[in-house]
mmCIF file of C-alpha atoms in Angstrom:
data_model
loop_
_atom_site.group_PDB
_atom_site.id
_atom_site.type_symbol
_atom_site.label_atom_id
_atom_site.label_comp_id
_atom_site.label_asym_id
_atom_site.label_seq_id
_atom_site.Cartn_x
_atom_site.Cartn_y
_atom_site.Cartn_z
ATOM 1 C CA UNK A 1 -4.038 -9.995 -9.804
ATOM 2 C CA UNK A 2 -2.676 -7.887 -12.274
ATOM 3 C CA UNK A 3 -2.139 -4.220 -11.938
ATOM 4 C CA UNK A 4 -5.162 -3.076 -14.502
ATOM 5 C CA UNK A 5 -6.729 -3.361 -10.585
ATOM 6 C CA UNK A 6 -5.289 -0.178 -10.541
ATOM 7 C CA UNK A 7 -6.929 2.183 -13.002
ATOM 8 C CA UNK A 8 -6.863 6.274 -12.593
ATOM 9 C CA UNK A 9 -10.438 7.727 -12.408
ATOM 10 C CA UNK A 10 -11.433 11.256 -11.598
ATOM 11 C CA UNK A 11 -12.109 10.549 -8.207
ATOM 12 C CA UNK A 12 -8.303 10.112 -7.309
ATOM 13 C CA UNK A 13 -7.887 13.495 -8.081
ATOM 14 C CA UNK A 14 -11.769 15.102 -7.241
ATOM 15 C CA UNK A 15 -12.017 13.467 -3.716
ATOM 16 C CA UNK A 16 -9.113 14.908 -2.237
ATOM 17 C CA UNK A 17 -9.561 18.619 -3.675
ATOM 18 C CA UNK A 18 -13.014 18.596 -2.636
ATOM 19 C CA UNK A 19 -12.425 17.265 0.865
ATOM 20 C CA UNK A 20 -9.730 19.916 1.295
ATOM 21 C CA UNK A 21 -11.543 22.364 0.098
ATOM 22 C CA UNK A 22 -14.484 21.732 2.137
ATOM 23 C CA UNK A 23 -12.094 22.201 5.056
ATOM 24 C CA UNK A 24 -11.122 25.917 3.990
ATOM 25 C CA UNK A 25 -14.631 26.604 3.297
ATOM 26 C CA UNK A 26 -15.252 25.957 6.511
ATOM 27 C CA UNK A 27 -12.671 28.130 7.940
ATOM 28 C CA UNK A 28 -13.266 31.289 5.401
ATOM 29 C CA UNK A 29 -16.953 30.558 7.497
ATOM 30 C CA UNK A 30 -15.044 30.587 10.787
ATOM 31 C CA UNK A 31 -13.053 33.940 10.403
ATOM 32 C CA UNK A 32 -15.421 35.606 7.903
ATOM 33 C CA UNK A 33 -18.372 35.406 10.044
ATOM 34 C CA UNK A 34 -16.450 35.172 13.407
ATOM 35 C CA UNK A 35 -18.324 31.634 14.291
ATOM 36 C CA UNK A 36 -16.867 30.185 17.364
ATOM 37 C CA UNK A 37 -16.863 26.876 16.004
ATOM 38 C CA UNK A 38 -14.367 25.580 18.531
ATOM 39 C CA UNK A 39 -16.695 24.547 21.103
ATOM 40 C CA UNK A 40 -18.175 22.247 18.223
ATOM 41 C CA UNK A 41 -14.633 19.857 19.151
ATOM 42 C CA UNK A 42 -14.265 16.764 21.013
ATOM 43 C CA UNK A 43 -14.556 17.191 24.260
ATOM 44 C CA UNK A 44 -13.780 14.510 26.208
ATOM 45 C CA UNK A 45 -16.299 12.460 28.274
ATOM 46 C CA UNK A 46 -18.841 15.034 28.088
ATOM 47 C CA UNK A 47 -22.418 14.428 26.051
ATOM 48 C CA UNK A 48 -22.278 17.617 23.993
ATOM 49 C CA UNK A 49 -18.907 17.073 23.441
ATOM 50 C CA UNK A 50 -19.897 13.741 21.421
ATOM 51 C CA UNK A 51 -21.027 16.244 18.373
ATOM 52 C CA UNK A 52 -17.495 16.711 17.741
ATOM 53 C CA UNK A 53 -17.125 13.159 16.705
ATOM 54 C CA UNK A 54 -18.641 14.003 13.424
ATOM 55 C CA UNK A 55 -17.724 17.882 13.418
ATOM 56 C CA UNK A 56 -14.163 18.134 14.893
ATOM 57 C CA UNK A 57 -12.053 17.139 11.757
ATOM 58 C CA UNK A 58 -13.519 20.466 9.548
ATOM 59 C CA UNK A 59 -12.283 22.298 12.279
ATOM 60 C CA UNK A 60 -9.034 23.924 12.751
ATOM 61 C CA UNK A 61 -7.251 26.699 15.123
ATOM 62 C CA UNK A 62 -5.700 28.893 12.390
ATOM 63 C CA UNK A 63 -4.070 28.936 8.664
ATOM 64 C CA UNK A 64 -0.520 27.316 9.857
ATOM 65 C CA UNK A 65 -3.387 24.503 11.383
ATOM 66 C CA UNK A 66 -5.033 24.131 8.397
ATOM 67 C CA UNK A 67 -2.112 24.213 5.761
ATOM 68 C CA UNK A 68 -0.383 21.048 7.573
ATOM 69 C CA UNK A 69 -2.797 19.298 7.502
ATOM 70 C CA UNK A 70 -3.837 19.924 4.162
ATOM 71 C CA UNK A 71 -1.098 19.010 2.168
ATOM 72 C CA UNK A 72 -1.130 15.193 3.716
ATOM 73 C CA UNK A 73 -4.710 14.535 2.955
ATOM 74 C CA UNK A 74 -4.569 15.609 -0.925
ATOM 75 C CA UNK A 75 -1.621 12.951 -0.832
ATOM 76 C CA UNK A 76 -3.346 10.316 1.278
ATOM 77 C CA UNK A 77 -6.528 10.739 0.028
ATOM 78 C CA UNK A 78 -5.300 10.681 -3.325
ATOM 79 C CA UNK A 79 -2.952 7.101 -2.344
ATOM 80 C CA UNK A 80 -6.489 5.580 -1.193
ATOM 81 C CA UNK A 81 -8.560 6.498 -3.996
ATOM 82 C CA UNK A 82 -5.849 5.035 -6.593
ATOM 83 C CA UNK A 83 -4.997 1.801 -5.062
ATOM 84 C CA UNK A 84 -7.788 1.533 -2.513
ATOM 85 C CA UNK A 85 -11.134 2.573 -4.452
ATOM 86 C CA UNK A 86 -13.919 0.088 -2.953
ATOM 87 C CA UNK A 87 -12.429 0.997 0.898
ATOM 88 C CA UNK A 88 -12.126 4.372 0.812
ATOM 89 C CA UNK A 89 -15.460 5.910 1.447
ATOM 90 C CA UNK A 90 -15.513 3.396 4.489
ATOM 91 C CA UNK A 91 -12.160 4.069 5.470
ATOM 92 C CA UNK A 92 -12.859 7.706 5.672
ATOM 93 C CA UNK A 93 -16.103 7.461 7.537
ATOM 94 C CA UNK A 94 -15.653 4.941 10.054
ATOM 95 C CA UNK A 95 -12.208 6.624 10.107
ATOM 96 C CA UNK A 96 -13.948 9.697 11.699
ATOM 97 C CA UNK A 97 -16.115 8.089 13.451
ATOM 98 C CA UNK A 98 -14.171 5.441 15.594
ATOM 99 C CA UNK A 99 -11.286 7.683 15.740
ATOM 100 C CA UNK A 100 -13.352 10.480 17.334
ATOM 101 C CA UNK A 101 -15.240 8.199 20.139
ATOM 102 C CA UNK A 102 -11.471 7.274 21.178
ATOM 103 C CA UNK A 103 -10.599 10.355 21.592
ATOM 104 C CA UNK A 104 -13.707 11.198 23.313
ATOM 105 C CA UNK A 105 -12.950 8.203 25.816
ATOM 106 C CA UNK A 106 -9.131 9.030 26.182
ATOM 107 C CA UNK A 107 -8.787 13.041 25.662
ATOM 108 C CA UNK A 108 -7.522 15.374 27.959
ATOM 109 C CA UNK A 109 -10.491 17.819 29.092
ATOM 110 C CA UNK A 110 -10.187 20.494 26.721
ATOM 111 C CA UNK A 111 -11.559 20.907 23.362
ATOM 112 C CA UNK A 112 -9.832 18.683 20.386
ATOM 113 C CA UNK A 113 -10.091 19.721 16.936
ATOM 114 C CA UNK A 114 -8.931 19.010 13.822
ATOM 115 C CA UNK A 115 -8.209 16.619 10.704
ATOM 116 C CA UNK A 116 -5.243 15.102 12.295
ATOM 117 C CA UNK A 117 -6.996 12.180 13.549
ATOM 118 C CA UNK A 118 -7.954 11.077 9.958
ATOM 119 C CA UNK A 119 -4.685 11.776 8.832
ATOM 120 C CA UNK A 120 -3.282 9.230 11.207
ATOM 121 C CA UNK A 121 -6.570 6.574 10.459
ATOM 122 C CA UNK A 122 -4.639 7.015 6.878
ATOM 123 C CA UNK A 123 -1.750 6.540 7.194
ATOM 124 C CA UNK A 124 -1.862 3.290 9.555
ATOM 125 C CA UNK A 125 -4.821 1.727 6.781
ATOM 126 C CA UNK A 126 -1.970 2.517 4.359
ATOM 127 C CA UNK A 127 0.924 1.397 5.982
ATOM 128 C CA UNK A 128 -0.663 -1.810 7.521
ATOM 129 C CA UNK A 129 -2.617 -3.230 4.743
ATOM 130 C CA UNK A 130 0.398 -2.590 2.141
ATOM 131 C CA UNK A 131 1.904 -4.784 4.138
ATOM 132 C CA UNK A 132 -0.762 -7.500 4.897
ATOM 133 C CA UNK A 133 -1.637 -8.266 1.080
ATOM 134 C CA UNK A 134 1.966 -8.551 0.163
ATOM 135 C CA UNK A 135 1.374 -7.518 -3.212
ATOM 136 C CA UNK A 136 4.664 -5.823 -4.192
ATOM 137 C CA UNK A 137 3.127 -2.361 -5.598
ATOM 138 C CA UNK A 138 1.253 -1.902 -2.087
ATOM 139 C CA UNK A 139 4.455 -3.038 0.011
ATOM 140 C CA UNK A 140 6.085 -0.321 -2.183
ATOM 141 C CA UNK A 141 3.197 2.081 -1.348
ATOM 142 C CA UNK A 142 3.217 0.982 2.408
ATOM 143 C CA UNK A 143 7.176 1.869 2.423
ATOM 144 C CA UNK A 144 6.550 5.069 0.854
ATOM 145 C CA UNK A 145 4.235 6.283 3.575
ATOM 146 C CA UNK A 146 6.593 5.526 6.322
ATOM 147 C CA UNK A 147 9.494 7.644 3.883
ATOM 148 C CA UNK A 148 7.073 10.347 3.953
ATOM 149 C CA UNK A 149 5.543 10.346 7.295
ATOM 150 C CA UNK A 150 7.171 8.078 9.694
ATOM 151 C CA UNK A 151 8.204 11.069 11.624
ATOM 152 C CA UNK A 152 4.352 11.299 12.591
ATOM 153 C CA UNK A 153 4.699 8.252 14.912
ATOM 154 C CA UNK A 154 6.329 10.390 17.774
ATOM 155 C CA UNK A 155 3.471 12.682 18.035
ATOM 156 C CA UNK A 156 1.176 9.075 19.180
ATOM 157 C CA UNK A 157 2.688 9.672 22.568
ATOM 158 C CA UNK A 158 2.111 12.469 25.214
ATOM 159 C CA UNK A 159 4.579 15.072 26.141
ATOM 160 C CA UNK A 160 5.812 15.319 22.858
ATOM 161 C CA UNK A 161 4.171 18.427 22.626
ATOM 162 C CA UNK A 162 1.409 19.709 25.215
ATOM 163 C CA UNK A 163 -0.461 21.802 22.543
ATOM 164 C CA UNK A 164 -1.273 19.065 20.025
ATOM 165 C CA UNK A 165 -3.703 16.166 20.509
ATOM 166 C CA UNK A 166 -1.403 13.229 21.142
ATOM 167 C CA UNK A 167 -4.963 11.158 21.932
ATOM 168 C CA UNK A 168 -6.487 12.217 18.431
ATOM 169 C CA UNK A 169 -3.311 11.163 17.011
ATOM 170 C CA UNK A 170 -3.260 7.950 18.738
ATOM 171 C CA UNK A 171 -6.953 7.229 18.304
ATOM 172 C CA UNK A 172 -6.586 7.411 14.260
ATOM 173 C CA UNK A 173 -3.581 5.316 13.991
ATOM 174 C CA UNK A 174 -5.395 2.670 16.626
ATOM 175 C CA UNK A 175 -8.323 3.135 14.195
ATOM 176 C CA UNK A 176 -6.731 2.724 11.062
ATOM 177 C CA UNK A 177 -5.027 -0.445 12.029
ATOM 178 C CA UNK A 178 -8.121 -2.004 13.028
ATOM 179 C CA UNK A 179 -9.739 -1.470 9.947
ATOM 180 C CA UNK A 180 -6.681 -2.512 7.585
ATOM 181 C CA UNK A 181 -7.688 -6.358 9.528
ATOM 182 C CA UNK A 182 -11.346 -5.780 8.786
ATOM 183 C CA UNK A 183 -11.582 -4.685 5.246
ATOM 184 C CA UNK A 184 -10.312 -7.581 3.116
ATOM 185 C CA UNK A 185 -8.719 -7.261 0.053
ATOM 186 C CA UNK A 186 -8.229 -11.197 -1.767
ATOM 187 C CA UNK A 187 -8.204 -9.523 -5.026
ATOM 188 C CA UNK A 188 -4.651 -8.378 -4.151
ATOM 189 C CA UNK A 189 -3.568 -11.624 -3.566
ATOM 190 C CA UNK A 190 -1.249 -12.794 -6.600
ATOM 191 C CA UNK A 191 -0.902 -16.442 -7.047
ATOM 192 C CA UNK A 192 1.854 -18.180 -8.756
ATOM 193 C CA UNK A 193 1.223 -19.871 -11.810
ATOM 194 C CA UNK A 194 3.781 -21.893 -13.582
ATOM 195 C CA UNK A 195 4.757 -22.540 -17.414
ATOM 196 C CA UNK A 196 2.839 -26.415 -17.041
ATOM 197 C CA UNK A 197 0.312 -24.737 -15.400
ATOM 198 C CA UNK A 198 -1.109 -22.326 -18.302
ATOM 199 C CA UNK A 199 -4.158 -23.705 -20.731
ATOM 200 C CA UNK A 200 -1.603 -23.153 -23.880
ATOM 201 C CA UNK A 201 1.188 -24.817 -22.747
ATOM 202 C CA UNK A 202 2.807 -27.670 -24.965
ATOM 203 C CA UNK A 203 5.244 -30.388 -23.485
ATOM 204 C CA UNK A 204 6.854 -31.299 -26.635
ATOM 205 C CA UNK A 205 7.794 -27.861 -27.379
ATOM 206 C CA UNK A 206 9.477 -27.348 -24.022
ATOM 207 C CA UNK A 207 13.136 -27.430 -23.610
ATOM 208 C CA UNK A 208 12.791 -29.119 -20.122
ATOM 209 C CA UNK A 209 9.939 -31.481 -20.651
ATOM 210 C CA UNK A 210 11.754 -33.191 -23.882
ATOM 211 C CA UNK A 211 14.353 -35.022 -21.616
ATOM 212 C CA UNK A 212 11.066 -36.952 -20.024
ATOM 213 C CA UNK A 213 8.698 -39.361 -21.225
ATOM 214 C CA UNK A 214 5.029 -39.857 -21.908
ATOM 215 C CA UNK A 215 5.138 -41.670 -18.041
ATOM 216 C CA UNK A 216 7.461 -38.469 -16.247
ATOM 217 C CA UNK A 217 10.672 -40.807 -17.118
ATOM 218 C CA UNK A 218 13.947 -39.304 -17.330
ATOM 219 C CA UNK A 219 15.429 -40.028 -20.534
ATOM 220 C CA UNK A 220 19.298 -39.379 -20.289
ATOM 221 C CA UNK A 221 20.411 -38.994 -24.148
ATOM 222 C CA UNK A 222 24.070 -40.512 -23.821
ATOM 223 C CA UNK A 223 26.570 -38.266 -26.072
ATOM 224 C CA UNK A 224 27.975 -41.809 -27.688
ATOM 225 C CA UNK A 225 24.218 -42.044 -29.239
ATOM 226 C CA UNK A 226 24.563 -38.970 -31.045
ATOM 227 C CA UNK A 227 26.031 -39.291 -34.255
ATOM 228 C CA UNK A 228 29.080 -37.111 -35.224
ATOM 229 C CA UNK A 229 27.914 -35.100 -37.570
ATOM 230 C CA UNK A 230 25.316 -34.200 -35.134
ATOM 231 C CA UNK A 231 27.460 -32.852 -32.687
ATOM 232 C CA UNK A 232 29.541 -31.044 -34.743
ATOM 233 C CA UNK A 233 27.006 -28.824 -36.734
ATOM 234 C CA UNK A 234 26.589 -27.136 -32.968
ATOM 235 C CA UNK A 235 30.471 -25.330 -34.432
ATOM 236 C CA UNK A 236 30.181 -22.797 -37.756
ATOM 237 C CA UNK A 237 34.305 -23.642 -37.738
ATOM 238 C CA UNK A 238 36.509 -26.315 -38.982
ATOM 239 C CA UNK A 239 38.609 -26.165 -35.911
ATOM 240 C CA UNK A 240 37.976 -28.740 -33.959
ATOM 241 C CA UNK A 241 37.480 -27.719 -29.997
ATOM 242 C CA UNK A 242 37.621 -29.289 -26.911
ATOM 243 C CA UNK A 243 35.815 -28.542 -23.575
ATOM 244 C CA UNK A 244 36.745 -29.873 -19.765
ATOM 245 C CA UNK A 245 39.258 -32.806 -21.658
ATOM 246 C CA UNK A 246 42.391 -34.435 -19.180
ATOM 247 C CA UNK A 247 45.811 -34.165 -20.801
ATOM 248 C CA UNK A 248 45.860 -37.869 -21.015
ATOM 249 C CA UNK A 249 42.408 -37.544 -23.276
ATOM 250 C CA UNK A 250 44.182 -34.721 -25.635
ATOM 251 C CA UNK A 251 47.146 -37.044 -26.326
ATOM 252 C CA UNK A 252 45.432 -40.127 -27.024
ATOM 253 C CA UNK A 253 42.875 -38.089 -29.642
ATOM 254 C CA UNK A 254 46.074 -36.002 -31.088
#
């Protein structure tokens, strides 16, 4: 792999400003028109409460709701359109989907809202597949992430804070795990290849390769085989010098 893999297109910057932007559309909707669309949540273990699988992450409590988590998907989204482009779309949906019937297994009984959930299915896809391929530019990525939201891991667990969704949060990052071992990536895999290995290289011309034979033979060139002159053209000076020579050596050529 090389990194022309990774090549900037519109959609890096056009999915994540339209997703956001869908999500304040949504809530101009909610406080324009006064639309209760709370009740359109997860609610847990309930059978209309499975229509907040699809509808739960375009909805949020207030602006303070909305603003945090708007500023992490424009970055996330962003991170998986770049480096992630043929997972993304899949990512994102099953992302929502899987995340939300978790939730809807696990929640407390109350209403659960919000794009959390996907922010979390990011970040673990991120984090985890970084890792996984190996590639350095995705480790990098993957290390990143966890710079910028490790904090994020405490809010996984319950008591943390009673008025947050510690199951949406826990549902995404289960979720986005999961599908950083489904979706494969072998493109990202970079093999090694060696100097002998490439179509163009020439054995003769190599530096290393001239001290063997036609059969993989050593040949050791012994310095008394080497005629003077030879080994002295190596020196632009008439001095002559001397290198890792005993006493007893210096006297007996002096």
């Amino acid at each position: 792999m090389n990194d022309n893999h990774f090549k900037f297109s519109y959609a890096v910057i056009g999915l994540p400003v339209f997703f956001v932007l869908f999500l304040w559309i949504v809530y101009w909707f909610q406080i324009r028109f006064d639309f209760d669309f709370y009740q359109n949540g997860i609610y847990p273990r309930d059978f209309s409460g499975l229509q907040g699988i699809l509808f739960s992450p375009f909805i949020h409590e207030n602006i303070s709701h909305l603003y945090n988590n708007s500023i992490p998907l424009l970055v996330l989204l962003a991170a998986m359109q770049f480096f992630y482009p043929k997972q993304t779309v899949a990512v994102i949906g099953y992302g929502i989907l899987f995340s939300g019937l978790i939730t809807w297994i696990i929640g407390r009984e109350n209403y659960h809202i919000g794009a959390s959930g996907l922010i979390y299915v990011l970040v673990s896809f991120i984090f985890f597949k970084g890792i996984q391929t190996g590639y350095y530019r995705l480790v990098a990525l993957s290390l990143s992430i966890i710079l910028l939201y490790g904090g994020m891991i405490w809010y996984v667990f319950p008591d943390v804070d009673a008025t947050i969704s510690w199951e949406g949060h826990l549902a995404g990052f289960i979720t986005g795990f999961v599908l950083s071992l489904f979706y494969k990536t072998p493109e990202y895999a970079k093999p090694i290849v060696y100097d002998w290995q490439k179509p163009d290289f020439k054995p003769e011309e190599d530096a290393f390769m001239k001290h063997f034979d036609e059969n993989g033979n050593f040949v050791n060139t012994k310095v008394e085989e080497v005629e003077e002159e030879t080994l002295f053209s190596y020196f632009s000076s008439n001095v002559p010098v001397y290198y890792d020579i005993t006493k007893k050596d210096s006297e007996d050529k002096l």
